């Protein structure tokens, strides 16, 4: 039998509660959020973070919203059952760097700092810490690579270099703030080079045009040397797989 039960208020604030939902014998967190902009009750399965999300207008009845989530139990269970599994970064796992498959290879004889050699990411140190060590290294590689891409496209766009940060957002590969700062997903380091560079060029174009007008795309096409439409298609088709690598994302 599927059921929903409380684990108490969450730490994210008064507009969000944490419950749990039992689906086919497995317990999943149920995140309830009351949003001013919501016009209806909606439930979804986040198969990456392995949780159920329930959003509702601030004026809606919470009990009714939870009953609505309960009514979707069979659908939710099917979503989780059909989801691809997460891929832990461990000895023998296959991941990707710069769009090319690469095997994680651990040995106590290897250095603690990962090194790419012969189609492998070779890493030493305690085997239990492989994932954290490689993830930290991949994020370092990402920031160094993105900085070079950013300098290239800012030079082409004749715009000053912005602040750069690396994150792990689920819904955006990149973002550009009004304060002229760019944030990029570290996971793009696993994508093909032209896919990654298309995202960087896209955000650089936003430094001049904070919209998606014809003028924006004109600038983007003038600075990006690849096929942005093909890059967009790749992300739509394969981008979700990048989120299966490593631990659950937090944003």
mmCIF file of C-alpha atoms in Angstrom:
data_model
loop_
_atom_site.group_PDB
_atom_site.id
_atom_site.type_symbol
_atom_site.label_atom_id
_atom_site.label_comp_id
_atom_site.label_asym_id
_atom_site.label_seq_id
_atom_site.Cartn_x
_atom_site.Cartn_y
_atom_site.Cartn_z
ATOM 1 C CA UNK A 1 0.000 0.000 0.000
ATOM 2 C CA UNK A 2 1.261 3.497 -0.870
ATOM 3 C CA UNK A 3 1.065 6.171 1.818
ATOM 4 C CA UNK A 4 2.367 9.598 2.787
ATOM 5 C CA UNK A 5 3.690 10.435 6.218
ATOM 6 C CA UNK A 6 5.446 13.397 7.842
ATOM 7 C CA UNK A 7 9.075 13.730 8.862
ATOM 8 C CA UNK A 8 8.602 17.231 10.224
ATOM 9 C CA UNK A 9 9.351 20.684 8.831
ATOM 10 C CA UNK A 10 12.351 21.059 6.562
ATOM 11 C CA UNK A 11 15.244 23.480 6.937
ATOM 12 C CA UNK A 12 14.494 25.412 3.768
ATOM 13 C CA UNK A 13 11.906 27.746 5.279
ATOM 14 C CA UNK A 14 8.250 28.113 6.164
ATOM 15 C CA UNK A 15 7.082 27.780 2.532
ATOM 16 C CA UNK A 16 8.366 24.216 2.287
ATOM 17 C CA UNK A 17 7.648 21.062 4.259
ATOM 18 C CA UNK A 18 9.304 17.668 4.061
ATOM 19 C CA UNK A 19 7.148 14.565 4.001
ATOM 20 C CA UNK A 20 7.788 11.053 2.770
ATOM 21 C CA UNK A 21 5.814 8.940 0.335
ATOM 22 C CA UNK A 22 5.846 5.146 0.157
ATOM 23 C CA UNK A 23 5.784 3.836 -3.418
ATOM 24 C CA UNK A 24 5.888 0.099 -4.035
ATOM 25 C CA UNK A 25 7.698 -0.527 -0.775
ATOM 26 C CA UNK A 26 10.313 2.230 -1.217
ATOM 27 C CA UNK A 27 10.306 5.524 0.672
ATOM 28 C CA UNK A 28 10.906 8.788 -1.217
ATOM 29 C CA UNK A 29 11.131 12.345 0.151
ATOM 30 C CA UNK A 30 8.084 14.441 -0.754
ATOM 31 C CA UNK A 31 8.952 18.130 -1.075
ATOM 32 C CA UNK A 32 5.933 20.390 -0.677
ATOM 33 C CA UNK A 33 6.361 23.973 -1.835
ATOM 34 C CA UNK A 34 3.830 26.790 -1.695
ATOM 35 C CA UNK A 35 4.628 29.343 -4.382
ATOM 36 C CA UNK A 36 3.006 32.706 -4.987
ATOM 37 C CA UNK A 37 3.282 32.234 -8.761
ATOM 38 C CA UNK A 38 1.630 28.791 -8.793
ATOM 39 C CA UNK A 39 -1.890 28.645 -10.209
ATOM 40 C CA UNK A 40 -2.554 24.947 -9.729
ATOM 41 C CA UNK A 41 -1.353 21.888 -7.819
ATOM 42 C CA UNK A 42 1.341 19.903 -9.633
ATOM 43 C CA UNK A 43 3.251 16.752 -8.724
ATOM 44 C CA UNK A 44 6.423 15.457 -10.392
ATOM 45 C CA UNK A 45 9.037 12.748 -9.946
ATOM 46 C CA UNK A 46 12.634 13.924 -9.760
ATOM 47 C CA UNK A 47 14.336 10.715 -10.817
ATOM 48 C CA UNK A 48 17.829 12.185 -10.342
ATOM 49 C CA UNK A 49 17.410 13.281 -6.728
ATOM 50 C CA UNK A 50 14.974 10.401 -6.140
ATOM 51 C CA UNK A 51 12.266 12.564 -4.648
ATOM 52 C CA UNK A 52 8.689 13.624 -5.326
ATOM 53 C CA UNK A 53 7.920 17.314 -5.697
ATOM 54 C CA UNK A 54 4.528 18.832 -4.952
ATOM 55 C CA UNK A 55 3.993 22.516 -5.783
ATOM 56 C CA UNK A 56 0.856 24.440 -4.963
ATOM 57 C CA UNK A 57 -0.473 28.001 -4.721
ATOM 58 C CA UNK A 58 -0.073 29.652 -1.341
ATOM 59 C CA UNK A 59 -3.840 29.779 -0.926
ATOM 60 C CA UNK A 60 -4.385 26.071 -1.701
ATOM 61 C CA UNK A 61 -5.358 23.526 0.932
ATOM 62 C CA UNK A 62 -2.341 21.400 1.906
ATOM 63 C CA UNK A 63 -4.439 18.355 2.786
ATOM 64 C CA UNK A 64 -6.080 18.414 -0.639
ATOM 65 C CA UNK A 65 -2.685 18.815 -2.311
ATOM 66 C CA UNK A 66 -1.310 15.788 -0.476
ATOM 67 C CA UNK A 67 -4.388 13.771 -1.470
ATOM 68 C CA UNK A 68 -3.685 14.790 -5.070
ATOM 69 C CA UNK A 69 -0.109 13.494 -4.746
ATOM 70 C CA UNK A 70 -1.477 10.269 -3.248
ATOM 71 C CA UNK A 71 -3.789 9.835 -6.244
ATOM 72 C CA UNK A 72 -0.736 9.886 -8.531
ATOM 73 C CA UNK A 73 1.059 7.089 -6.655
ATOM 74 C CA UNK A 74 0.899 4.563 -9.494
ATOM 75 C CA UNK A 75 2.191 7.092 -12.021
ATOM 76 C CA UNK A 76 4.990 8.202 -9.693
ATOM 77 C CA UNK A 77 6.047 4.619 -9.005
ATOM 78 C CA UNK A 78 6.202 3.973 -12.753
ATOM 79 C CA UNK A 79 8.402 7.049 -13.289
ATOM 80 C CA UNK A 80 10.947 5.856 -10.738
ATOM 81 C CA UNK A 81 10.816 2.274 -11.985
ATOM 82 C CA UNK A 82 11.620 3.326 -15.552
ATOM 83 C CA UNK A 83 14.342 5.846 -14.626
ATOM 84 C CA UNK A 84 17.957 5.179 -15.521
ATOM 85 C CA UNK A 85 20.156 4.440 -12.479
ATOM 86 C CA UNK A 86 22.737 6.882 -11.157
ATOM 87 C CA UNK A 87 26.323 6.055 -12.092
ATOM 88 C CA UNK A 88 28.718 6.196 -9.114
ATOM 89 C CA UNK A 89 32.284 7.186 -9.872
ATOM 90 C CA UNK A 90 34.210 4.107 -8.810
ATOM 91 C CA UNK A 91 36.954 1.843 -10.058
ATOM 92 C CA UNK A 92 35.989 0.496 -13.488
ATOM 93 C CA UNK A 93 33.157 2.979 -14.100
ATOM 94 C CA UNK A 94 32.896 4.644 -17.504
ATOM 95 C CA UNK A 95 32.253 8.383 -17.544
ATOM 96 C CA UNK A 96 33.222 11.071 -20.076
ATOM 97 C CA UNK A 97 35.624 13.982 -20.430
ATOM 98 C CA UNK A 98 35.376 16.433 -23.325
ATOM 99 C CA UNK A 99 32.782 14.193 -24.946
ATOM 100 C CA UNK A 100 34.980 11.099 -24.982
ATOM 101 C CA UNK A 101 34.345 7.957 -22.888
ATOM 102 C CA UNK A 102 36.933 7.341 -20.213
ATOM 103 C CA UNK A 103 37.396 4.595 -17.632
ATOM 104 C CA UNK A 104 38.019 5.264 -13.949
ATOM 105 C CA UNK A 105 41.105 3.255 -12.969
ATOM 106 C CA UNK A 106 42.200 3.085 -9.322
ATOM 107 C CA UNK A 107 45.443 1.650 -8.002
ATOM 108 C CA UNK A 108 47.323 2.260 -4.741
ATOM 109 C CA UNK A 109 50.377 2.865 -6.936
ATOM 110 C CA UNK A 110 48.778 5.863 -8.677
ATOM 111 C CA UNK A 111 49.062 9.423 -7.383
ATOM 112 C CA UNK A 112 46.146 10.810 -5.391
ATOM 113 C CA UNK A 113 45.576 13.550 -7.961
ATOM 114 C CA UNK A 114 43.767 12.101 -11.008
ATOM 115 C CA UNK A 115 45.617 11.939 -14.319
ATOM 116 C CA UNK A 116 44.260 11.142 -17.786
ATOM 117 C CA UNK A 117 46.365 8.508 -19.543
ATOM 118 C CA UNK A 118 45.518 5.962 -22.237
ATOM 119 C CA UNK A 119 41.755 6.439 -22.086
ATOM 120 C CA UNK A 120 41.708 6.228 -18.285
ATOM 121 C CA UNK A 121 41.395 8.554 -15.327
ATOM 122 C CA UNK A 122 44.078 7.097 -13.105
ATOM 123 C CA UNK A 123 43.755 7.861 -9.399
ATOM 124 C CA UNK A 124 45.297 6.560 -6.197
ATOM 125 C CA UNK A 125 44.773 7.177 -2.488
ATOM 126 C CA UNK A 126 42.076 5.418 -0.423
ATOM 127 C CA UNK A 127 39.686 3.602 -2.767
ATOM 128 C CA UNK A 128 36.686 4.706 -0.698
ATOM 129 C CA UNK A 129 37.408 8.342 -1.643
ATOM 130 C CA UNK A 130 37.639 7.869 -5.422
ATOM 131 C CA UNK A 131 34.372 9.647 -6.169
ATOM 132 C CA UNK A 132 35.060 12.787 -4.148
ATOM 133 C CA UNK A 133 38.627 12.998 -5.431
ATOM 134 C CA UNK A 134 37.623 12.711 -9.082
ATOM 135 C CA UNK A 135 34.638 15.034 -8.724
ATOM 136 C CA UNK A 136 36.800 17.746 -7.169
ATOM 137 C CA UNK A 137 39.360 17.288 -9.933
ATOM 138 C CA UNK A 138 36.682 17.439 -12.650
ATOM 139 C CA UNK A 139 35.346 20.679 -11.207
ATOM 140 C CA UNK A 140 38.861 22.140 -11.228
ATOM 141 C CA UNK A 141 39.288 21.057 -14.849
ATOM 142 C CA UNK A 142 35.914 22.582 -15.664
ATOM 143 C CA UNK A 143 36.717 25.974 -14.189
ATOM 144 C CA UNK A 144 40.108 26.161 -15.907
ATOM 145 C CA UNK A 145 38.591 25.134 -19.241
ATOM 146 C CA UNK A 146 35.632 27.480 -18.948
ATOM 147 C CA UNK A 147 37.924 30.384 -18.086
ATOM 148 C CA UNK A 148 39.820 29.861 -21.345
ATOM 149 C CA UNK A 149 36.556 29.565 -23.319
ATOM 150 C CA UNK A 150 35.237 32.696 -21.634
ATOM 151 C CA UNK A 151 38.330 34.719 -22.479
ATOM 152 C CA UNK A 152 38.082 33.593 -26.116
ATOM 153 C CA UNK A 153 34.448 34.610 -26.567
ATOM 154 C CA UNK A 154 34.691 37.822 -24.566
ATOM 155 C CA UNK A 155 37.528 38.858 -26.842
ATOM 156 C CA UNK A 156 35.372 38.090 -29.887
ATOM 157 C CA UNK A 157 32.387 39.937 -28.420
ATOM 158 C CA UNK A 158 34.621 42.846 -27.335
ATOM 159 C CA UNK A 159 33.230 42.715 -23.817
ATOM 160 C CA UNK A 160 35.069 42.671 -20.453
ATOM 161 C CA UNK A 161 35.602 39.357 -18.695
ATOM 162 C CA UNK A 162 32.877 38.668 -16.130
ATOM 163 C CA UNK A 163 33.165 36.828 -12.843
ATOM 164 C CA UNK A 164 33.029 33.059 -13.365
ATOM 165 C CA UNK A 165 31.655 30.429 -11.008
ATOM 166 C CA UNK A 166 30.953 26.718 -11.389
ATOM 167 C CA UNK A 167 27.836 25.044 -10.011
ATOM 168 C CA UNK A 168 25.548 22.042 -10.460
ATOM 169 C CA UNK A 169 22.120 23.419 -11.357
ATOM 170 C CA UNK A 170 19.558 20.977 -12.704
ATOM 171 C CA UNK A 171 17.606 23.220 -15.028
ATOM 172 C CA UNK A 172 20.272 25.513 -16.475
ATOM 173 C CA UNK A 173 23.602 24.683 -18.056
ATOM 174 C CA UNK A 174 24.620 28.295 -17.719
ATOM 175 C CA UNK A 175 23.330 31.624 -16.468
ATOM 176 C CA UNK A 176 24.313 35.278 -16.733
ATOM 177 C CA UNK A 177 23.343 37.744 -14.033
ATOM 178 C CA UNK A 178 22.651 41.445 -14.366
ATOM 179 C CA UNK A 179 25.829 41.996 -12.363
ATOM 180 C CA UNK A 180 27.885 40.609 -15.253
ATOM 181 C CA UNK A 181 28.672 37.265 -13.637
ATOM 182 C CA UNK A 182 28.455 33.917 -15.433
ATOM 183 C CA UNK A 183 27.756 30.588 -13.769
ATOM 184 C CA UNK A 184 28.232 27.277 -15.611
ATOM 185 C CA UNK A 185 27.508 23.657 -14.759
ATOM 186 C CA UNK A 186 30.657 21.666 -14.083
ATOM 187 C CA UNK A 187 28.983 18.742 -15.876
ATOM 188 C CA UNK A 188 29.558 20.415 -19.239
ATOM 189 C CA UNK A 189 33.180 19.255 -18.983
ATOM 190 C CA UNK A 190 31.810 15.816 -19.879
ATOM 191 C CA UNK A 191 29.987 17.064 -22.994
ATOM 192 C CA UNK A 192 31.508 17.335 -26.474
ATOM 193 C CA UNK A 193 33.755 20.370 -26.830
ATOM 194 C CA UNK A 194 31.488 22.267 -29.229
ATOM 195 C CA UNK A 195 28.471 21.655 -26.987
ATOM 196 C CA UNK A 196 30.300 23.100 -23.988
ATOM 197 C CA UNK A 197 31.627 26.047 -25.961
ATOM 198 C CA UNK A 198 28.167 26.824 -27.329
ATOM 199 C CA UNK A 199 26.873 27.280 -23.772
ATOM 200 C CA UNK A 200 29.786 29.553 -22.876
ATOM 201 C CA UNK A 201 29.298 31.622 -26.035
ATOM 202 C CA UNK A 202 25.561 31.829 -25.282
ATOM 203 C CA UNK A 203 26.201 33.301 -21.839
ATOM 204 C CA UNK A 204 28.828 35.698 -23.194
ATOM 205 C CA UNK A 205 26.266 37.013 -25.668
ATOM 206 C CA UNK A 206 23.974 37.659 -22.692
ATOM 207 C CA UNK A 207 26.562 40.048 -21.280
ATOM 208 C CA UNK A 208 25.484 42.409 -24.064
ATOM 209 C CA UNK A 209 21.875 41.354 -24.620
ATOM 210 C CA UNK A 210 19.912 40.053 -21.617
ATOM 211 C CA UNK A 211 17.231 38.525 -23.829
ATOM 212 C CA UNK A 212 16.776 36.090 -26.694
ATOM 213 C CA UNK A 213 16.103 38.632 -29.410
ATOM 214 C CA UNK A 214 17.269 38.486 -33.012
ATOM 215 C CA UNK A 215 20.054 40.870 -32.022
ATOM 216 C CA UNK A 216 21.187 38.462 -29.308
ATOM 217 C CA UNK A 217 21.314 35.527 -31.724
ATOM 218 C CA UNK A 218 23.072 37.686 -34.278
ATOM 219 C CA UNK A 219 25.855 38.357 -31.775
ATOM 220 C CA UNK A 220 25.950 34.705 -30.698
ATOM 221 C CA UNK A 221 26.306 33.526 -34.284
ATOM 222 C CA UNK A 222 29.066 36.043 -34.899
ATOM 223 C CA UNK A 223 31.229 34.807 -32.001
ATOM 224 C CA UNK A 224 30.477 31.067 -31.918
ATOM 225 C CA UNK A 225 32.374 29.049 -34.508
ATOM 226 C CA UNK A 226 30.208 25.928 -34.330
ATOM 227 C CA UNK A 227 26.639 24.872 -35.057
ATOM 228 C CA UNK A 228 24.655 26.097 -32.056
ATOM 229 C CA UNK A 229 21.493 24.329 -33.163
ATOM 230 C CA UNK A 230 23.301 20.993 -33.279
ATOM 231 C CA UNK A 231 24.759 21.721 -29.836
ATOM 232 C CA UNK A 232 21.287 22.505 -28.495
ATOM 233 C CA UNK A 233 19.953 19.243 -29.921
ATOM 234 C CA UNK A 234 22.758 17.292 -28.261
ATOM 235 C CA UNK A 235 21.933 18.775 -24.867
ATOM 236 C CA UNK A 236 18.232 18.032 -25.288
ATOM 237 C CA UNK A 237 18.956 14.433 -26.251
ATOM 238 C CA UNK A 238 21.860 13.622 -23.936
ATOM 239 C CA UNK A 239 22.047 16.321 -21.281
ATOM 240 C CA UNK A 240 19.984 14.408 -18.722
ATOM 241 C CA UNK A 241 22.543 11.582 -18.810
ATOM 242 C CA UNK A 242 25.217 13.972 -17.523
ATOM 243 C CA UNK A 243 23.184 14.356 -14.327
ATOM 244 C CA UNK A 244 23.383 10.618 -13.685
ATOM 245 C CA UNK A 245 27.122 10.805 -13.044
ATOM 246 C CA UNK A 246 28.242 10.960 -9.420
ATOM 247 C CA UNK A 247 26.159 11.907 -6.374
ATOM 248 C CA UNK A 248 22.713 13.443 -6.316
ATOM 249 C CA UNK A 249 22.671 17.105 -7.271
ATOM 250 C CA UNK A 250 21.679 19.678 -4.684
ATOM 251 C CA UNK A 251 20.139 22.412 -6.834
#
